[in-house]
Amino acid sequence: MASYHLNAKMAQDIVARTMQIIDSNINVMDARGKIIGSGDQERLGELHEGALLALSQGRVVDIDDAVARHLHGVRPGINLPLRIDGEIVGVIGLTGNPSQLRQYGELVCMTAEMMLEQARLLHMLAQDSRLREELVLNLIRTDDLSPALMEWAQRLGIDLNKPRVAAVIEVDSGQLGVDSAMAELQQLQTLLTTPERDNLIAIVSLTEMVVLKPALNSHGRWDAEEHRRRVDTLMSRMAESSRLRVRLALGNYFSGPGSIARSYRTARTTMSVGKQRMPAQRCYYYQDLMLPVLLDSLRGGWQANELVRPLSKLKAMDGNGLLRRTLGAWFRNNVQPGATAKALFIHRNTLEYRLNRISELTGLDLGNFDDRLLLYVALQLDEEE
C-alpha cells in the first residue's frame, strides 16, 4: 500500500486542472481502481477495470473499442499509473481514441503527479507542524524531559538543550467568531514561525498562544532588555498584520531541568497579574511584576490569609480607602515622608497622623522593617490594589 493516499478532493482537483489541458473526459482512480474523481459525475464510485489492469501491471494501459467491449465499466481511452517516489497511488484515465490521446497522456500524467507531490509536501509540512505543536504543549506541562520526549524532539530537529524563555500571547475574547479567531491565531503563528527566529509555537486555546523564544543573545547571555525591545517590535508587527487585539506576557528565564515549564508558568502568572494591575497595558514583563507574580501562588492559601490579616483590620476601619491610598503612596515613594506628602498634596503633619493611625489599626510598627515588609506584602496580595 502506498504511503500517500489519494483522496476524492485531490482527485477532483486533478480532473479540473487536467481537463483544462486536454479536451477529453478525465477519470482519476484510487489505488483500488475506484473512480473518485471524474468529469462525468455519474461515474463516481464505479470500479474501473482498465485502472485495475494498470495497477496490477504497473504500466500504461491502452483500451480500444474491441478491448472496452470485454471490460466492465470501461470506455476506450488510455490509463496511466500515478506515482509518488516510485509508488503507484492511483491511475489517471483519459477517455477517447488511445492513438490520439497518447501524445497528451504523459503531459496530463506529469501534471497530475506534480499536483500530488505538492499536496504530499503540504501534508508533510502540516503534519510536522502539528507534531512540533504537540511537543511544545508537552514541554510547557512537564518538569521532566523523558527519553521519549527527547527522541521526539530529535526526530523533529529540535535541540531541547537550547535555552528558551516562554511568552504567552492572549487574544481578547469575544472579538471574532470561533473560526475567524482560529484563522487569525494561525496567521499569527505563521508570522512568528520563521527559521531565523527559531521560535517554537503552540496554540493552547482559542484565546492563548505560547511562544518559546531562544533565551540567550549572540554572546550567550540572558538580556531582559533586549527581549523587551523585541517584544515591542513584535507587538507593532502583529498590530499591522492582524485584526485581533492581543496582550503579551514574557516570563522569566530559567536553566536546568523543567526550565521551559517554569518559564511558561511565570509568563501565565505575569499575564494574570498584569491584567489585574495594569488593564490598559498590552505588554507585561516578569521583571516588572516579580514580587506580585511570586506571591500569587500564595493567594487563597492560609499563608496569604495570615499575611493580609493586618491589612484586613485596616480595611474594616477605612471606609473611604483614604488610609490604604496613603499607605500605598508611602511605599511607592520609598517611605520618604517629604516625597509622599508632595505626591498626596498634603502637609507632612497630616501624613504623620495618617501613618500613626495605620499603625494603631493594624497593630504594626511602621518604624520596624519586618512590620513594614508585612504591610507591603499584604498590599501586593490585596486584590483591590
Short mmCIF file of C-alpha atoms in Angstrom, two decimals:
data_model
loop_
_atom_site.label_atom_id
_atom_site.label_comp_id
_atom_site.label_asym_id
_atom_site.label_seq_id
_atom_site.Cartn_x
_atom_site.Cartn_y
_atom_site.Cartn_z
CA MET A 1 0.00 0.00 0.00
CA ALA A 2 1.35 3.42 -0.93
CA SER A 3 2.33 5.76 1.87
CA TYR A 4 0.28 8.58 0.34
CA HIS A 5 -3.46 8.07 -0.09
CA LEU A 6 -5.18 9.83 -2.96
CA ASN A 7 -8.45 11.31 -1.72
CA ALA A 8 -11.57 12.43 -3.58
CA LYS A 9 -10.92 16.16 -3.21
CA MET A 10 -7.42 15.87 -4.62
CA ALA A 11 -8.71 13.63 -7.41
CA GLN A 12 -11.37 16.15 -8.42
CA ASP A 13 -8.79 18.95 -8.34
CA ILE A 14 -6.64 16.91 -10.73
CA VAL A 15 -9.64 16.41 -13.01
CA ALA A 16 -10.42 20.12 -13.07
CA ARG A 17 -6.80 21.09 -13.77
CA THR A 18 -6.06 18.46 -16.42
CA MET A 19 -9.32 18.96 -18.30
CA GLN A 20 -8.08 22.50 -18.93
CA ILE A 21 -5.12 20.95 -20.79
CA ILE A 22 -6.97 18.43 -22.95
CA ASP A 23 -10.47 18.30 -24.38
CA SER A 24 -11.28 14.87 -23.04
CA ASN A 25 -13.06 13.42 -20.05
CA ILE A 26 -10.68 12.59 -17.23
CA ASN A 27 -11.16 9.93 -14.57
CA VAL A 28 -8.98 9.55 -11.51
CA MET A 29 -8.99 6.21 -9.72
CA ASP A 30 -7.60 5.37 -6.31
CA ALA A 31 -5.20 2.52 -5.53
CA ARG A 32 -8.12 0.06 -5.58
CA GLY A 33 -9.34 1.10 -9.03
CA LYS A 34 -12.39 3.02 -7.81
CA ILE A 35 -13.28 6.23 -9.66
CA ILE A 36 -13.00 9.05 -7.10
CA GLY A 37 -12.73 11.98 -9.49
CA SER A 38 -14.28 12.45 -12.91
CA GLY A 39 -15.51 14.97 -15.42
CA ASP A 40 -18.58 12.72 -15.64
CA GLN A 41 -20.06 12.85 -12.14
CA GLU A 42 -22.27 9.83 -12.83
CA ARG A 43 -19.19 7.60 -12.96
CA LEU A 44 -18.03 8.42 -9.44
CA GLY A 45 -17.84 5.33 -7.28
CA GLU A 46 -17.60 2.87 -10.18
CA LEU A 47 -14.86 0.26 -10.31
CA HIS A 48 -12.68 0.85 -13.36
CA GLU A 49 -11.30 -2.39 -14.81
CA GLY A 50 -8.83 -0.53 -17.01
CA ALA A 51 -7.39 1.07 -13.88
CA LEU A 52 -7.15 -2.36 -12.23
CA LEU A 53 -5.06 -3.54 -15.18
CA ALA A 54 -2.78 -0.50 -14.93
CA LEU A 55 -2.42 -1.05 -11.17
CA SER A 56 -1.69 -4.77 -11.40
CA GLN A 57 0.74 -4.48 -14.32
CA GLY A 58 2.30 -1.18 -13.27
CA ARG A 59 2.21 0.22 -16.80
CA VAL A 60 0.22 2.39 -19.20
CA VAL A 61 -2.83 0.52 -20.48
CA ASP A 62 -4.45 1.43 -23.80
CA ILE A 63 -8.07 0.41 -24.26
CA ASP A 64 -9.57 0.47 -27.74
CA ASP A 65 -13.15 -0.29 -28.75
CA ALA A 66 -12.52 -4.03 -29.02
CA VAL A 67 -10.98 -4.31 -25.54
CA ALA A 68 -13.58 -2.00 -23.99
CA ARG A 69 -16.38 -4.35 -25.05
CA HIS A 70 -14.89 -7.10 -22.88
CA LEU A 71 -14.39 -4.98 -19.75
CA HIS A 72 -16.99 -3.77 -17.28
CA GLY A 73 -17.43 -0.03 -16.77
CA VAL A 74 -14.70 0.88 -19.23
CA ARG A 75 -14.70 3.15 -22.25
CA PRO A 76 -11.98 3.49 -24.87
CA GLY A 77 -9.04 5.53 -23.69
CA ILE A 78 -5.66 5.42 -22.01
CA ASN A 79 -4.89 4.70 -18.34
CA LEU A 80 -1.64 5.84 -16.74
CA PRO A 81 -0.38 4.91 -13.26
CA LEU A 82 0.16 7.86 -10.91
CA ARG A 83 3.38 7.52 -8.95
CA ILE A 84 4.95 9.27 -5.97
CA ASP A 85 8.50 8.24 -5.11
CA GLY A 86 8.08 5.21 -7.34
CA GLU A 87 4.92 4.01 -5.59
CA ILE A 88 1.65 3.79 -7.51
CA VAL A 89 -1.01 5.77 -5.65
CA GLY A 90 -3.72 5.73 -8.31
CA VAL A 91 -4.50 5.87 -12.00
CA ILE A 92 -5.49 8.69 -14.32
CA GLY A 93 -7.64 7.77 -17.30
CA LEU A 94 -8.31 9.79 -20.44
CA THR A 95 -11.44 8.89 -22.39
CA GLY A 96 -11.19 8.75 -26.19
CA ASN A 97 -9.17 7.24 -29.01
CA PRO A 98 -5.93 5.87 -27.49
CA SER A 99 -3.85 6.65 -30.56
CA GLN A 100 -4.91 10.29 -30.44
CA LEU A 101 -4.56 10.63 -26.66
CA ARG A 102 -1.14 9.02 -26.27
CA GLN A 103 0.74 12.22 -27.11
CA TYR A 104 -1.14 14.08 -24.36
CA GLY A 105 -1.21 11.28 -21.82
CA GLU A 106 2.29 11.76 -20.42
CA LEU A 107 1.76 15.52 -20.10
CA VAL A 108 -1.51 15.01 -18.24
CA CYS A 109 0.06 12.36 -16.03
CA MET A 110 3.03 14.60 -15.26
CA THR A 111 0.71 17.46 -14.30
CA ALA A 112 -1.28 15.18 -12.01
CA GLU A 113 1.86 13.79 -10.36
CA MET A 114 3.18 17.31 -9.75
CA MET A 115 -0.09 18.19 -8.04
CA LEU A 116 0.10 15.04 -5.94
CA GLU A 117 3.69 15.76 -4.94
CA GLN A 118 2.80 19.29 -3.93
CA ALA A 119 -0.16 18.04 -1.91
CA ARG A 120 2.03 15.44 -0.22
CA LEU A 121 4.65 18.01 0.72
CA LEU A 122 1.99 20.30 2.16
CA HIS A 123 0.59 17.36 4.09
CA MET A 124 4.04 16.53 5.46
CA LEU A 125 4.62 20.15 6.45
CA ALA A 126 1.25 20.29 8.21
CA GLN A 127 1.99 17.02 9.98
CA ASP A 128 5.40 18.30 11.05
CA SER A 129 3.79 21.50 12.32
CA ARG A 130 1.25 19.52 14.37
CA LEU A 131 3.98 17.35 15.86
CA ARG A 132 6.04 20.41 16.79
CA GLU A 133 2.98 21.99 18.37
CA GLU A 134 2.25 18.87 20.41
CA LEU A 135 5.87 18.81 21.55
CA VAL A 136 5.61 22.41 22.77
CA LEU A 137 2.42 21.61 24.68
CA ASN A 138 4.21 18.73 26.37
CA LEU A 139 7.24 20.87 27.21
CA ILE A 140 5.19 23.54 28.99
CA ARG A 141 3.32 20.95 31.04
CA THR A 142 6.14 18.78 32.33
CA ASP A 143 9.16 19.40 34.53
CA ASP A 144 10.92 16.25 33.36
CA LEU A 145 12.31 15.59 29.90
CA SER A 146 11.60 11.91 29.38
CA PRO A 147 13.65 9.85 26.89
CA ALA A 148 10.56 9.64 24.68
CA LEU A 149 10.24 13.44 24.66
CA MET A 150 13.93 13.81 23.84
CA GLU A 151 13.63 11.34 20.96
CA TRP A 152 10.51 13.12 19.70
CA ALA A 153 12.37 16.43 19.63
CA GLN A 154 15.40 14.88 17.95
CA ARG A 155 13.26 13.50 15.12
CA LEU A 156 11.84 16.98 14.56
CA GLY A 157 15.32 18.50 14.56
CA ILE A 158 14.70 20.47 17.77
CA ASP A 159 17.51 20.91 20.29
CA LEU A 160 15.98 20.77 23.76
CA ASN A 161 19.28 21.84 25.29
CA LYS A 162 18.89 25.26 23.71
CA PRO A 163 17.84 27.75 26.44
CA ARG A 164 14.39 29.22 25.87
CA VAL A 165 12.05 31.67 27.55
CA ALA A 166 8.27 31.50 27.33
CA ALA A 167 5.97 34.25 26.16
CA VAL A 168 2.20 34.00 26.35
CA ILE A 169 0.07 35.77 23.76
CA GLU A 170 -3.55 36.21 24.76
CA VAL A 171 -6.35 37.26 22.46
CA ASP A 172 -9.10 39.47 23.84
CA SER A 173 -12.08 37.10 23.87
CA GLY A 174 -15.30 37.80 22.03
CA GLN A 175 -13.79 39.81 19.18
CA LEU A 176 -14.43 37.29 16.40
CA GLY A 177 -16.27 34.04 15.84
CA VAL A 178 -14.57 30.74 16.60
CA ASP A 179 -13.49 30.07 13.01
CA SER A 180 -12.25 33.62 12.47
CA ALA A 181 -10.39 33.66 15.77
CA MET A 182 -8.64 30.38 14.97
CA ALA A 183 -7.73 31.62 11.50
CA GLU A 184 -6.25 34.79 12.98
CA LEU A 185 -4.30 32.78 15.56
CA GLN A 186 -2.91 30.58 12.81
CA GLN A 187 -1.90 33.69 10.89
CA LEU A 188 -0.07 34.96 13.97
CA GLN A 189 1.54 31.56 14.31
CA THR A 190 2.81 31.79 10.74
CA LEU A 191 4.14 35.29 11.41
CA LEU A 192 6.07 34.04 14.43
CA THR A 193 7.28 30.79 12.86
CA THR A 194 10.23 31.82 10.76
CA PRO A 195 13.52 29.92 10.57
CA GLU A 196 15.62 32.93 11.55
CA ARG A 197 13.67 33.42 14.78
CA ASP A 198 13.77 29.74 15.74
CA ASN A 199 10.60 30.10 17.81
CA LEU A 200 8.62 27.10 18.97
CA ILE A 201 4.91 27.89 18.98
CA ALA A 202 1.68 26.22 20.02
CA ILE A 203 -1.93 27.33 20.15
CA VAL A 204 -3.06 26.46 23.67
CA SER A 205 -6.68 27.54 23.27
CA LEU A 206 -8.87 29.87 21.20
CA THR A 207 -7.53 32.77 23.27
CA GLU A 208 -3.97 31.75 24.08
CA MET A 209 -0.76 31.01 22.23
CA VAL A 210 2.62 30.17 23.72
CA VAL A 211 5.93 31.10 22.11
CA LEU A 212 9.19 29.53 23.28
CA LYS A 213 11.84 32.04 22.25
CA PRO A 214 15.59 31.47 22.20
CA ALA A 215 16.65 32.98 25.52
CA LEU A 216 20.30 33.94 25.06
CA ASN A 217 21.75 36.64 22.84
CA SER A 218 24.61 36.26 20.38
CA HIS A 219 27.07 36.49 23.28
CA GLY A 220 25.39 33.63 25.12
CA ARG A 221 23.85 35.87 27.79
CA TRP A 222 20.31 36.47 29.02
CA ASP A 223 19.43 40.10 28.24
CA ALA A 224 15.95 41.01 29.50
CA GLU A 225 16.09 44.48 27.95
CA GLU A 226 16.85 43.06 24.51
CA HIS A 227 13.85 40.76 24.80
CA ARG A 228 11.73 43.73 25.85
CA ARG A 229 12.72 45.60 22.70
CA ARG A 230 11.96 42.57 20.56
CA VAL A 231 8.55 42.16 22.17
CA ASP A 232 7.72 45.81 21.46
CA THR A 233 8.71 45.31 17.81
CA LEU A 234 6.68 42.11 17.62
CA MET A 235 3.58 43.78 19.05
CA SER A 236 3.86 46.51 16.42
CA ARG A 237 4.12 43.92 13.63
CA MET A 238 1.16 41.96 14.96
CA ALA A 239 -0.93 45.12 15.16
CA GLU A 240 -0.20 45.76 11.48
CA SER A 241 -0.94 42.24 10.26
CA SER A 242 -3.86 41.07 12.41
CA ARG A 243 -7.34 42.23 13.32
CA LEU A 244 -7.03 40.75 16.79
CA ARG A 245 -6.25 42.78 19.88
CA VAL A 246 -3.66 40.83 21.81
CA ARG A 247 -1.70 41.02 25.02
CA LEU A 248 1.74 39.55 25.54
CA ALA A 249 3.46 38.48 28.75
CA LEU A 250 7.12 37.50 28.87
CA GLY A 251 8.09 35.04 31.59
CA ASN A 252 11.38 34.57 33.38
CA TYR A 253 14.36 32.68 32.01
CA PHE A 254 15.41 29.54 33.87
CA SER A 255 18.12 27.00 33.23
CA GLY A 256 18.21 23.31 34.03
CA PRO A 257 15.52 20.60 34.05
CA GLY A 258 11.95 21.85 33.81
CA SER A 259 13.08 25.33 32.82
CA ILE A 260 10.56 25.70 29.99
CA ALA A 261 7.61 24.67 32.15
CA ARG A 262 8.66 27.11 34.89
CA SER A 263 9.15 29.90 32.38
CA TYR A 264 5.67 29.24 30.99
CA ARG A 265 4.11 29.34 34.45
CA THR A 266 5.75 32.69 35.19
CA ALA A 267 4.54 34.03 31.84
CA ARG A 268 0.94 32.99 32.55
CA THR A 269 1.03 34.44 36.05
CA THR A 270 2.62 37.63 34.74
CA MET A 271 -0.27 37.90 32.29
CA SER A 272 -2.84 37.39 35.05
CA VAL A 273 -1.23 39.86 37.45
CA GLY A 274 -0.55 42.38 34.70
CA LYS A 275 -4.17 42.43 33.50
CA GLN A 276 -5.35 42.88 37.07
CA ARG A 277 -2.98 45.72 37.93
CA MET A 278 -2.50 47.42 34.56
CA PRO A 279 -5.52 46.57 32.37
CA ALA A 280 -4.76 49.35 29.90
CA GLN A 281 -1.34 47.95 29.01
CA ARG A 282 -0.81 45.31 26.33
CA CYS A 283 2.65 44.01 27.33
CA TYR A 284 3.73 42.66 30.70
CA TYR A 285 7.17 41.56 31.86
CA TYR A 286 8.05 39.27 34.73
CA GLN A 287 10.90 41.57 35.79
CA ASP A 288 8.41 44.43 36.31
CA LEU A 289 6.00 42.33 38.35
CA MET A 290 8.35 39.90 40.05
CA LEU A 291 7.09 40.22 43.63
CA PRO A 292 3.33 40.02 42.94
CA VAL A 293 3.94 37.17 40.49
CA LEU A 294 5.92 35.19 43.06
CA LEU A 295 3.34 35.92 45.75
CA ASP A 296 0.44 34.95 43.51
CA SER A 297 0.85 31.25 44.27
CA LEU A 298 0.03 32.03 47.92
CA ARG A 299 -3.32 33.54 47.03
CA GLY A 300 -6.18 31.63 48.57
CA GLY A 301 -3.94 29.73 50.99
CA TRP A 302 -3.59 30.10 54.74
CA GLN A 303 -0.26 31.89 54.34
CA ALA A 304 -1.89 34.63 52.29
CA ASN A 305 -4.71 34.93 54.82
CA GLU A 306 -2.17 35.45 57.59
CA LEU A 307 -0.19 37.96 55.58
CA VAL A 308 -3.22 40.12 54.78
CA ARG A 309 -4.71 39.94 58.29
CA PRO A 310 -3.24 43.32 59.41
CA LEU A 311 -4.43 44.97 56.20
CA SER A 312 -7.88 43.46 56.69
CA LYS A 313 -8.10 45.22 60.05
CA LEU A 314 -7.19 48.48 58.34
CA LYS A 315 -9.76 47.99 55.57
CA ALA A 316 -12.50 47.32 58.11
CA MET A 317 -12.00 50.76 59.67
CA ASP A 318 -11.07 52.64 56.48
CA GLY A 319 -14.40 53.03 54.74
CA ASN A 320 -13.34 55.55 52.11
CA GLY A 321 -9.94 53.92 51.49
CA LEU A 322 -8.03 57.06 52.46
CA LEU A 323 -5.57 55.28 54.73
CA ARG A 324 -4.92 52.49 52.22
CA ARG A 325 -4.19 55.03 49.48
CA THR A 326 -1.86 56.84 51.86
CA LEU A 327 -0.06 53.60 52.69
CA GLY A 328 0.30 52.74 49.01
CA ALA A 329 1.71 56.18 48.20
CA TRP A 330 4.13 55.90 51.13
CA PHE A 331 5.56 52.65 49.77
CA ARG A 332 5.65 53.93 46.17
CA ASN A 333 7.75 56.87 47.38
CA ASN A 334 10.17 54.60 49.23
CA VAL A 335 8.71 55.55 52.65
CA GLN A 336 10.07 59.08 52.24
CA PRO A 337 7.75 61.48 54.14
CA GLY A 338 8.52 64.55 52.03
CA ALA A 339 8.00 62.83 48.68
CA THR A 340 4.86 61.07 49.92
CA ALA A 341 3.28 64.26 51.27
CA LYS A 342 4.03 66.03 48.00
CA ALA A 343 2.52 63.20 45.95
CA LEU A 344 -0.65 63.28 48.07
CA PHE A 345 -0.80 67.11 48.20
CA ILE A 346 -0.95 67.08 52.00
CA HIS A 347 1.12 68.53 54.84
CA ARG A 348 3.76 66.30 56.41
CA ASN A 349 1.93 66.55 59.75
CA THR A 350 -1.19 65.17 58.07
CA LEU A 351 0.86 62.32 56.65
CA GLU A 352 2.35 61.58 60.06
CA TYR A 353 -1.12 61.50 61.60
CA ARG A 354 -2.36 59.05 58.96
CA LEU A 355 0.66 56.76 59.35
CA ASN A 356 0.19 56.72 63.12
CA ARG A 357 -3.47 55.86 62.59
CA ILE A 358 -2.44 52.99 60.28
CA SER A 359 -0.12 51.67 63.00
CA GLU A 360 -2.94 51.78 65.56
CA LEU A 361 -5.41 49.92 63.34
CA THR A 362 -3.00 47.25 62.11
CA GLY A 363 -1.09 46.77 65.34
CA LEU A 364 2.17 47.11 63.41
CA ASP A 365 5.08 49.48 63.99
CA LEU A 366 5.83 51.28 60.72
CA GLY A 367 9.27 52.11 62.06
CA ASN A 368 10.09 48.39 62.19
CA PHE A 369 11.40 46.86 58.95
CA ASP A 370 9.65 43.50 59.41
CA ASP A 371 6.32 45.19 60.08
CA ARG A 372 6.76 47.41 57.05
CA LEU A 373 7.52 44.34 54.95
CA LEU A 374 4.39 42.58 56.19
CA LEU A 375 2.21 45.51 55.17
CA TYR A 376 3.94 45.84 51.80
CA VAL A 377 3.43 42.15 51.02
CA ALA A 378 -0.19 42.42 52.16
CA LEU A 379 -0.72 45.26 49.70
CA GLN A 380 0.74 43.10 46.93
CA LEU A 381 -1.69 40.33 47.76
CA ASP A 382 -4.67 42.63 48.11
CA GLU A 383 -6.83 42.14 45.01
CA GLU A 384 -8.32 45.59 45.36
CA GLU A 385 -4.94 47.30 44.98
#
